[in-house]
GROMACS .gro file of N, CA, C and O in nm:
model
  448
    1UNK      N    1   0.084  -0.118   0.000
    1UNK     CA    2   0.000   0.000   0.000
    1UNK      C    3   0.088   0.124   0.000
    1UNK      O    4   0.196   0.133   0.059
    2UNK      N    5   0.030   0.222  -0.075
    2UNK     CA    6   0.114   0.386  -0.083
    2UNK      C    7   0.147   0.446   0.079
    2UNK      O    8   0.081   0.417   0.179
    3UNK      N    9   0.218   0.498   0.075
    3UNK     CA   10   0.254   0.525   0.214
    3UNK      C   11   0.174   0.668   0.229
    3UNK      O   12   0.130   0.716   0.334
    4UNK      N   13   0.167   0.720   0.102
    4UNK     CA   14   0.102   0.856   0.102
    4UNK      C   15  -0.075   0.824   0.112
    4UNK      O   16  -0.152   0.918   0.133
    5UNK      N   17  -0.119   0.694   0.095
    5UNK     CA   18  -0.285   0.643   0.067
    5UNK      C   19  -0.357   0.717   0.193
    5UNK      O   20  -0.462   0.772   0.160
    6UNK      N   21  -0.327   0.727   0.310
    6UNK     CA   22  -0.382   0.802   0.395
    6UNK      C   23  -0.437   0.957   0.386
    6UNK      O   24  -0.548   1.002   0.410
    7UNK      N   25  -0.304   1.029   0.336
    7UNK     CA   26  -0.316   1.165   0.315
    7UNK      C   27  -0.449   1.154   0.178
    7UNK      O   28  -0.554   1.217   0.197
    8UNK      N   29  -0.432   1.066   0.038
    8UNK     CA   30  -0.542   1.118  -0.001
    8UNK      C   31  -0.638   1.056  -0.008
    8UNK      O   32  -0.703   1.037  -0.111
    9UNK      N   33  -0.673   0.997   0.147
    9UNK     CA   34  -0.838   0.969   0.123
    9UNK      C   35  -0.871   1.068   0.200
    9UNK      O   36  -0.981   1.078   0.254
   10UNK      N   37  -0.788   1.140   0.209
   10UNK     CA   38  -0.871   1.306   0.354
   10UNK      C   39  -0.883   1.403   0.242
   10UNK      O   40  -0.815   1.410   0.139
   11UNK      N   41  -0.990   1.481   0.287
   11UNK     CA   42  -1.011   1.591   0.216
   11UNK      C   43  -0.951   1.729   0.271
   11UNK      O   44  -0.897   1.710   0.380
   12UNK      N   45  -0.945   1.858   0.230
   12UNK     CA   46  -0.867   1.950   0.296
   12UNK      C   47  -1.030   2.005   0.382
   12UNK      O   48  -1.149   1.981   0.363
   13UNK      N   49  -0.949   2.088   0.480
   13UNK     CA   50  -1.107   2.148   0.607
   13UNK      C   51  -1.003   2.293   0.565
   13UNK      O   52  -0.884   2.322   0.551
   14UNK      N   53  -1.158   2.360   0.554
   14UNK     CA   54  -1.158   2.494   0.564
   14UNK      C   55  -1.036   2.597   0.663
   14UNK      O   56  -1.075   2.603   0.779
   15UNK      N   57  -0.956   2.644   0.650
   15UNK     CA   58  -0.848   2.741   0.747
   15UNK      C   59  -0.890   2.861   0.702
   15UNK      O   60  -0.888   2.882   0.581
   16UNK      N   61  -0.940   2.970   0.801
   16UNK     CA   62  -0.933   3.070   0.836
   16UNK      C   63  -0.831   3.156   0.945
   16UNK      O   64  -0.842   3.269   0.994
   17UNK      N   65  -0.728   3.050   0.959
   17UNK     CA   66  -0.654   3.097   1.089
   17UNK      C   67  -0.694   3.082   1.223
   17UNK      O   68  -0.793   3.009   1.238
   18UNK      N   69  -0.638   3.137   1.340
   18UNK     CA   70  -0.657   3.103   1.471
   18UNK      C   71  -0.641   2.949   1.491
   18UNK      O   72  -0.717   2.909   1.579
   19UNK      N   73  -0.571   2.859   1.439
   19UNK     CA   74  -0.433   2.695   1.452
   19UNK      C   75  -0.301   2.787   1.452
   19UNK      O   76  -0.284   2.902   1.412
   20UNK      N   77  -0.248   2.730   1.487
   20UNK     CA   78  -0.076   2.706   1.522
   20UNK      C   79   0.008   2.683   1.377
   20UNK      O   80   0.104   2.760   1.371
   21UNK      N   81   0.003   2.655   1.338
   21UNK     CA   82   0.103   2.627   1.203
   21UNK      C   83   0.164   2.433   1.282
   21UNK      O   84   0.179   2.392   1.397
   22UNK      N   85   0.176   2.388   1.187
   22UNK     CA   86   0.246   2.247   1.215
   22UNK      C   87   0.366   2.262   1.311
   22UNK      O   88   0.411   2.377   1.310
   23UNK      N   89   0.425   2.183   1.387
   23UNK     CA   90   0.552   2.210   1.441
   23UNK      C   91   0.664   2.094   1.389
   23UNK      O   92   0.638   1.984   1.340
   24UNK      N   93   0.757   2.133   1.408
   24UNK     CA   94   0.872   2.022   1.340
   24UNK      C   95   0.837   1.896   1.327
   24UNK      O   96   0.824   1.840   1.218
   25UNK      N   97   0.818   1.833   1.463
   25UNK     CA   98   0.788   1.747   1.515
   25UNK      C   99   0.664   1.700   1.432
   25UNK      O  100   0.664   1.580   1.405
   26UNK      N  101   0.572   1.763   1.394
   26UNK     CA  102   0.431   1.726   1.341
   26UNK      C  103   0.447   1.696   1.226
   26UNK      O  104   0.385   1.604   1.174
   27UNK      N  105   0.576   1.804   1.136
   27UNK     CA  106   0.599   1.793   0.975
   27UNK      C  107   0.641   1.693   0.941
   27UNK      O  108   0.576   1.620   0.865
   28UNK      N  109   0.764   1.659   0.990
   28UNK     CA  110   0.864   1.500   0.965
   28UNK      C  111   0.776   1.394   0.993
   28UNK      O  112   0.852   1.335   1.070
   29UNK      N  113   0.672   1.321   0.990
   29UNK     CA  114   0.601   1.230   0.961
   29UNK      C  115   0.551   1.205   0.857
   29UNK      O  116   0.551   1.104   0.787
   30UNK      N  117   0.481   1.363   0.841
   30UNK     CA  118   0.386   1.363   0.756
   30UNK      C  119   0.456   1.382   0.581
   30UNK      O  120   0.419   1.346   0.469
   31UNK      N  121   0.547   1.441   0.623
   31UNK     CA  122   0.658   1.506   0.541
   31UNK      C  123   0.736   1.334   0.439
   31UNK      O  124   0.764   1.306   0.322
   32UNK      N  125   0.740   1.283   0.541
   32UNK     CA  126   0.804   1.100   0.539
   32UNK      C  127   0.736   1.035   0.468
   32UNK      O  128   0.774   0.927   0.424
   33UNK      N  129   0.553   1.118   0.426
   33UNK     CA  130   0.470   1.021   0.375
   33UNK      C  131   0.482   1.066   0.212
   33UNK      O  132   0.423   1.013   0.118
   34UNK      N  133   0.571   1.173   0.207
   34UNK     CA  134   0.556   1.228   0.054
   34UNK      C  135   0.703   1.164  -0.031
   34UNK      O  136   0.816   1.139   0.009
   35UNK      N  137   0.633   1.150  -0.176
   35UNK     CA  138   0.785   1.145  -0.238
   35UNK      C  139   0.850   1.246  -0.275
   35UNK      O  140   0.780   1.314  -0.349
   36UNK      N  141   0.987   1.304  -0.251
   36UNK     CA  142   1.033   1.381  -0.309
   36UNK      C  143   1.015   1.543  -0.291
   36UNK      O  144   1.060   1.638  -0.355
   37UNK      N  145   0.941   1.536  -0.188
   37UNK     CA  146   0.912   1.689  -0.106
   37UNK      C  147   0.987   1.751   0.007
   37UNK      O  148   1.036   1.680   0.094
   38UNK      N  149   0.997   1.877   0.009
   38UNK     CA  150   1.115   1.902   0.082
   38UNK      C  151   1.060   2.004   0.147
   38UNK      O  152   0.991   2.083   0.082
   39UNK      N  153   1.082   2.024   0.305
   39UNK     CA  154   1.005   2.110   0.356
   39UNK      C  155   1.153   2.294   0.364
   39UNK      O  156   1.275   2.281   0.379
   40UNK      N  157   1.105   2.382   0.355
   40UNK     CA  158   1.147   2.530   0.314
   40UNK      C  159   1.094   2.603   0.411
   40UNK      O  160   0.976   2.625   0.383
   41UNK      N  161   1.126   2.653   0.516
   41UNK     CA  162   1.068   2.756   0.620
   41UNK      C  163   0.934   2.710   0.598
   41UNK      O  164   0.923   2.588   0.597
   42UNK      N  165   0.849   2.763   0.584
   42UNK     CA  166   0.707   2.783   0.616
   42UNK      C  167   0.575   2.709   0.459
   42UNK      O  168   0.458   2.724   0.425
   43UNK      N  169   0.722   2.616   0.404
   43UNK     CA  170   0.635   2.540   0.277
   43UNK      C  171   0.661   2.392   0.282
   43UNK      O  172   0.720   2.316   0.359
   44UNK      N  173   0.592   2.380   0.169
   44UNK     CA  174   0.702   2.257   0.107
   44UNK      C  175   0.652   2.233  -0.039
   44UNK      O  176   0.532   2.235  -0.069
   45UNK      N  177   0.793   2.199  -0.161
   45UNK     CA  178   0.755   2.239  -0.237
   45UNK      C  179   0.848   2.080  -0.279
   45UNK      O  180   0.907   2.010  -0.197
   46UNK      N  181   0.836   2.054  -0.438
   46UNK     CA  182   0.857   1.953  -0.553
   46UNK      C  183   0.860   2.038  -0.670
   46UNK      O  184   0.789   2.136  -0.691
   47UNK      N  185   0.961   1.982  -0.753
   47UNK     CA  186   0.941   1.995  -0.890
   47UNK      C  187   0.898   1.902  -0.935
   47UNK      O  188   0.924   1.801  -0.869
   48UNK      N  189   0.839   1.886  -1.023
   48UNK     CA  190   0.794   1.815  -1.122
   48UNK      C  191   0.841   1.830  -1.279
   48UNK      O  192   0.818   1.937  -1.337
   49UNK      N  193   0.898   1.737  -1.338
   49UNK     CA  194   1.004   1.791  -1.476
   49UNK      C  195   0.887   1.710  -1.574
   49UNK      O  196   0.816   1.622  -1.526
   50UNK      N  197   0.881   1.741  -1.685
   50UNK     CA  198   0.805   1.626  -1.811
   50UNK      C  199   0.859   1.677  -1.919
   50UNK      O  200   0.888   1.797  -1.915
   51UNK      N  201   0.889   1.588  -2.061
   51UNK     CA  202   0.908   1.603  -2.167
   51UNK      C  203   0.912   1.694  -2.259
   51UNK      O  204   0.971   1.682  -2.367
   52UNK      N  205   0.838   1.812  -2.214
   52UNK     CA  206   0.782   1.919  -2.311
   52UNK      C  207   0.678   2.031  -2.263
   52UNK      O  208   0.621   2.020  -2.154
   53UNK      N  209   0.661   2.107  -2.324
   53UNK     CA  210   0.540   2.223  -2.297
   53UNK      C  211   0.402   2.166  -2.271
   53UNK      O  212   0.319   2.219  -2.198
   54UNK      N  213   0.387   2.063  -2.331
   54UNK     CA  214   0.242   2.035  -2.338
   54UNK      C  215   0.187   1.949  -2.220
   54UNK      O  216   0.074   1.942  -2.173
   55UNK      N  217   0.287   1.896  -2.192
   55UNK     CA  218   0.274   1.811  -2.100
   55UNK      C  219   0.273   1.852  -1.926
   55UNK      O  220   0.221   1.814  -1.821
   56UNK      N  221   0.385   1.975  -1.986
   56UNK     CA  222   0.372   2.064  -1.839
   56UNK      C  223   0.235   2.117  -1.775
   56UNK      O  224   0.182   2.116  -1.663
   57UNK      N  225   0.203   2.168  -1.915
   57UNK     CA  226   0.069   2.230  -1.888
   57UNK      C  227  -0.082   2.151  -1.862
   57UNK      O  228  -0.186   2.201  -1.820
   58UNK      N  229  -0.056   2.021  -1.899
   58UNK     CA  230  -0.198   1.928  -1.862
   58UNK      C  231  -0.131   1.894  -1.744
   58UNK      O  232  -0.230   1.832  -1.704
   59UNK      N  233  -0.017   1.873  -1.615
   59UNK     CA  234  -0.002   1.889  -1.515
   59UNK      C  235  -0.088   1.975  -1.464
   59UNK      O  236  -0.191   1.960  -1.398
   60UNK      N  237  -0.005   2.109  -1.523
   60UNK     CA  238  -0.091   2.247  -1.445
   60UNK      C  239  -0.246   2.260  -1.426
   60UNK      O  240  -0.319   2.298  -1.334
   61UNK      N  241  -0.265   2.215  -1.541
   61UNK     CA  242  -0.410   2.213  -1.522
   61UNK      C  243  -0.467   2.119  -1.454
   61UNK      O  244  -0.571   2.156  -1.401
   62UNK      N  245  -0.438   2.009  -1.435
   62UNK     CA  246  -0.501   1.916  -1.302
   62UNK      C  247  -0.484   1.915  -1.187
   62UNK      O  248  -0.554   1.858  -1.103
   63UNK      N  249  -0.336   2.012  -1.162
   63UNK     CA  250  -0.310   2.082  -1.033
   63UNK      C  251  -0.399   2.173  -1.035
   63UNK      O  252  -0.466   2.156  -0.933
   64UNK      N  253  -0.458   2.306  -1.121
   64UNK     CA  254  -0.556   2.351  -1.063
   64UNK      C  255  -0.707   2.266  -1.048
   64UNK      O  256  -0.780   2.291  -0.952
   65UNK      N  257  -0.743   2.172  -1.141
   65UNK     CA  258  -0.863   2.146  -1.082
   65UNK      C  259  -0.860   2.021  -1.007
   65UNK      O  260  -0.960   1.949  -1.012
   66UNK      N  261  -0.721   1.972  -0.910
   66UNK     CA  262  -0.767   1.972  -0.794
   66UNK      C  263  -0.765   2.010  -0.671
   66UNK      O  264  -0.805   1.954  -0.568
   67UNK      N  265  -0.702   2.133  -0.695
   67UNK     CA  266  -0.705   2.279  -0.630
   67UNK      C  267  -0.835   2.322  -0.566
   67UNK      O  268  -0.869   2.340  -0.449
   68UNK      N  269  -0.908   2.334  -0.703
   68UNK     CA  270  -1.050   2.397  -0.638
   68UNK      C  271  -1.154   2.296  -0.590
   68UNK      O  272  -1.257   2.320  -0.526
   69UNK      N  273  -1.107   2.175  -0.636
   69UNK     CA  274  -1.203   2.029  -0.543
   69UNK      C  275  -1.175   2.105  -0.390
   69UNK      O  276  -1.257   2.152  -0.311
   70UNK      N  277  -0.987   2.092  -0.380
   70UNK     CA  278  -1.011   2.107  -0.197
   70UNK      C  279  -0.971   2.232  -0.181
   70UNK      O  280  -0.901   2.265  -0.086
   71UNK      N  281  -1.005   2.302  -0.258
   71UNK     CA  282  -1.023   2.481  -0.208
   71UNK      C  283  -0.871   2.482  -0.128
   71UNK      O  284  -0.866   2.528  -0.014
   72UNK      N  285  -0.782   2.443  -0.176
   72UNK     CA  286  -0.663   2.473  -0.126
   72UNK      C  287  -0.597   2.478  -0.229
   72UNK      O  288  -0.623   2.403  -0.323
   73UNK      N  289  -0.492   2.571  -0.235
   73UNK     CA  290  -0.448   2.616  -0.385
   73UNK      C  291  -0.307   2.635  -0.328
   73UNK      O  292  -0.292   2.676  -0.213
   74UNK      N  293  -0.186   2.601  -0.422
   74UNK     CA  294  -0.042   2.611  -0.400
   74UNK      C  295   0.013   2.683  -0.493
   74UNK      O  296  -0.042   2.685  -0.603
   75UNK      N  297   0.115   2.747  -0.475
   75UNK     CA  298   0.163   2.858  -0.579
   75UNK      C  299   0.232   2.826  -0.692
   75UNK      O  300   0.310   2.768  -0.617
   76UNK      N  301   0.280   2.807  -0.806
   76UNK     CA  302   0.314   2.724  -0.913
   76UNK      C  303   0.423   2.774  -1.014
   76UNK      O  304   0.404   2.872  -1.087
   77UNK      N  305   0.506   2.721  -1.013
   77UNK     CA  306   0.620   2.845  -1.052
   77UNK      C  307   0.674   2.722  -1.207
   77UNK      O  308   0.734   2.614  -1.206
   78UNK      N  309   0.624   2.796  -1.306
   78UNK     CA  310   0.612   2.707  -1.456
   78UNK      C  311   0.672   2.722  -1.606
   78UNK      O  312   0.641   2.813  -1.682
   79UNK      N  313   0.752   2.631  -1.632
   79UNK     CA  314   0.839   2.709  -1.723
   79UNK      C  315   0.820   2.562  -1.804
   79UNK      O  316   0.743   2.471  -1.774
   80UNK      N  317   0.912   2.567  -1.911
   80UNK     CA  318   0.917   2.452  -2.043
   80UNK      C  319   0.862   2.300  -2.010
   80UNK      O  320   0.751   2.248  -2.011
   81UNK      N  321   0.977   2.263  -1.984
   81UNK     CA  322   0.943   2.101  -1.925
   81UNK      C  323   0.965   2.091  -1.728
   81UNK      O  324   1.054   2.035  -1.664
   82UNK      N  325   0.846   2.169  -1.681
   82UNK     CA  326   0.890   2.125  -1.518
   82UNK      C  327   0.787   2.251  -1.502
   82UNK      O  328   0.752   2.338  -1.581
   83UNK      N  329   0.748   2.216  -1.339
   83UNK     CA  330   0.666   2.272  -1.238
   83UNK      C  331   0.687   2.243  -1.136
   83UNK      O  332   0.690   2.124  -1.108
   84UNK      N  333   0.709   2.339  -1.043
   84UNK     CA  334   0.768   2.387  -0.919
   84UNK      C  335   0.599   2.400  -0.847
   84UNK      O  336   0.516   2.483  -0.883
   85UNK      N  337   0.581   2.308  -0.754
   85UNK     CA  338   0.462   2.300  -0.688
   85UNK      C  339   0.481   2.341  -0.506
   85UNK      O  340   0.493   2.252  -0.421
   86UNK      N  341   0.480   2.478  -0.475
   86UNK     CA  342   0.460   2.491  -0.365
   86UNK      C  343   0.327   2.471  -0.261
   86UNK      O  344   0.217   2.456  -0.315
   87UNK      N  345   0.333   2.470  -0.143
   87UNK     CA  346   0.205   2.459  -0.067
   87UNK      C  347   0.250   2.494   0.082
   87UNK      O  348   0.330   2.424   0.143
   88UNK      N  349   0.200   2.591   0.128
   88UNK     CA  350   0.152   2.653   0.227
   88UNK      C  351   0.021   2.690   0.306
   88UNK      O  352  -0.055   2.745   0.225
   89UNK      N  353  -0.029   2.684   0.413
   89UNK     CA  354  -0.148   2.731   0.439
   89UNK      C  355  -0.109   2.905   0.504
   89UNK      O  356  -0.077   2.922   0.622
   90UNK      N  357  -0.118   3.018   0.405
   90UNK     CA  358  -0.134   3.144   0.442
   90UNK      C  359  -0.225   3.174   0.529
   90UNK      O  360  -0.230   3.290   0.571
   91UNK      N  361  -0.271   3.124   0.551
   91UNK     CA  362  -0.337   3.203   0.666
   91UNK      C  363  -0.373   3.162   0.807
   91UNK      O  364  -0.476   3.184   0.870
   92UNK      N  365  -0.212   3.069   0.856
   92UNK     CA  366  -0.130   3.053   0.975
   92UNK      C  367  -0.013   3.063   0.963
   92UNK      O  368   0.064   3.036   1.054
   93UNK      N  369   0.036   3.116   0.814
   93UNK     CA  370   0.166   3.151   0.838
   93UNK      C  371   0.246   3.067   0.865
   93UNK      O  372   0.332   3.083   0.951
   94UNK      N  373   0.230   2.947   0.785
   94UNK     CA  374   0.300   2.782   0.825
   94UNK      C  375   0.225   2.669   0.752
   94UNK      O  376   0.165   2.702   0.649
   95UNK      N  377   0.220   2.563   0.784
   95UNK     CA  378   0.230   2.436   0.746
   95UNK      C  379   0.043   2.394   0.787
   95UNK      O  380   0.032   2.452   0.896
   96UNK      N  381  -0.027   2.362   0.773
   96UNK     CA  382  -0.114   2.243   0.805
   96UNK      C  383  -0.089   2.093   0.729
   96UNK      O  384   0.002   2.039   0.666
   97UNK      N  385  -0.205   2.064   0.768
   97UNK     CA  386  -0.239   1.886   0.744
   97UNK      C  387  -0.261   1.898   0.586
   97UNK      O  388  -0.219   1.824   0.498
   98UNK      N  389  -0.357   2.039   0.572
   98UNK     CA  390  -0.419   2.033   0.427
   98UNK      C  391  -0.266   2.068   0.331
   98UNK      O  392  -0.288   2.037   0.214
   99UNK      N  393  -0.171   2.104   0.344
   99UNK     CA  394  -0.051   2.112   0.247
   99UNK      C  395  -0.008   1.935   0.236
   99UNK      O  396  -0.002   1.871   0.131
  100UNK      N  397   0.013   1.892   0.353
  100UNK     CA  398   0.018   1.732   0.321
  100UNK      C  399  -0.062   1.658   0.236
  100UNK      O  400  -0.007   1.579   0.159
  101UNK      N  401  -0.195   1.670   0.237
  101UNK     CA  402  -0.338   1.646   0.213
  101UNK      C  403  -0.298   1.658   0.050
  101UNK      O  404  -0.264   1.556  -0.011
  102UNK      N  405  -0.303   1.773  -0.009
  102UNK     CA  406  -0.288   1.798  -0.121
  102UNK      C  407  -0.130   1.779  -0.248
  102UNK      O  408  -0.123   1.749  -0.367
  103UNK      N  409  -0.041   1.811  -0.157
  103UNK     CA  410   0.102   1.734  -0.191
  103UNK      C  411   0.083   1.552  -0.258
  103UNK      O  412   0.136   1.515  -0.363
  104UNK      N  413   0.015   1.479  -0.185
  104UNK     CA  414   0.007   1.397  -0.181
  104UNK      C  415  -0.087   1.321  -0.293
  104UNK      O  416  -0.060   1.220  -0.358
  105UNK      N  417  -0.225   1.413  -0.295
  105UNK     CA  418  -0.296   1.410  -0.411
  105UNK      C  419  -0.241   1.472  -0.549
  105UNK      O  420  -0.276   1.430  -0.659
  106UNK      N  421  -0.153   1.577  -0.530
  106UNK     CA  422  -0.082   1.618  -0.677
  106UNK      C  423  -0.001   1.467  -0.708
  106UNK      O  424  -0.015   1.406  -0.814
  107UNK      N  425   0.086   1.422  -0.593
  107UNK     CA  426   0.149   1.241  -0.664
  107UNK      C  427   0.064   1.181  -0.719
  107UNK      O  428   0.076   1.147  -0.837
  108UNK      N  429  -0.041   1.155  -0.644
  108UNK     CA  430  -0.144   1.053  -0.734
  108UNK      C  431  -0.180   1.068  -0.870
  108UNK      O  432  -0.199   0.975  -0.948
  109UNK      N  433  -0.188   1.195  -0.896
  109UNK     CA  434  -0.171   1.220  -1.031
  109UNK      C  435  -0.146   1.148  -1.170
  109UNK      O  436  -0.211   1.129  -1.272
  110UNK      N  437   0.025   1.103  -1.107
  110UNK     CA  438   0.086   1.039  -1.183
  110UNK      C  439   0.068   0.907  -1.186
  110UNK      O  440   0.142   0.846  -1.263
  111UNK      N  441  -0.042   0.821  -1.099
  111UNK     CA  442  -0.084   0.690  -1.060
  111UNK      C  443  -0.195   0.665  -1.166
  111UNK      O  444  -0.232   0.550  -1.194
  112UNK      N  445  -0.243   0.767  -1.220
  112UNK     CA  446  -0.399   0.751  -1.295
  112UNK      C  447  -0.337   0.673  -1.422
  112UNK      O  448  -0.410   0.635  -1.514
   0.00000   0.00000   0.00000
């Protein structure tokens, strides 16, 4: 079984702030369940490389629509062959469950 299968059978919950941000201790588990993700002060981000333009971009686009499934959206930094997939929850100024949550569902991606 995926080690990440946990993170995406959860869906992301609404953040408005007033949580804590993840603490070290909380990240490195969850962090353990991703491939290839690397946690950055207050993110954690992956590239993702593919073949060509076209291919980058039907990434991008299934990163956004499943973005707006869990209303959690990561910042996307996109050039020829590759995408730079950050995730943060802004509005604790740190880490939640839902950056794991969704990290995890961008891998699956590549499972379909």
């Amino acid at each position: 079984m995926d080690a990440s299968c946990d993170l995406t059978a959860k869906t992301c919950k609404p953040c408005e702030g007033g949580i804590p941000p993840l603490t070290p201790a909380e990240i490195a588990p969850l962090l353990a369940k991703l491939d290839g993700w690397e946690a950055a002060g207050s993110e954690i981000a992956k590239t993702h490389r593919f073949p060509d333009y076209y291919q980058t971009l039907a990434f991008v686009n299934a990163v956004a629509w499943l973005s707006h499934r869990e209303n959690h959206h990561p910042d996307l930094e996109v050039g020829y062959n590759r995408c730079r997939v950050r995730y943060s929850t802004h509005a604790i100024g740190g880490l939640s469950e839902n950056d794991f949550i969704c990290a995890a569902k961008v891998d699956s991606l590549f499972k379909l």
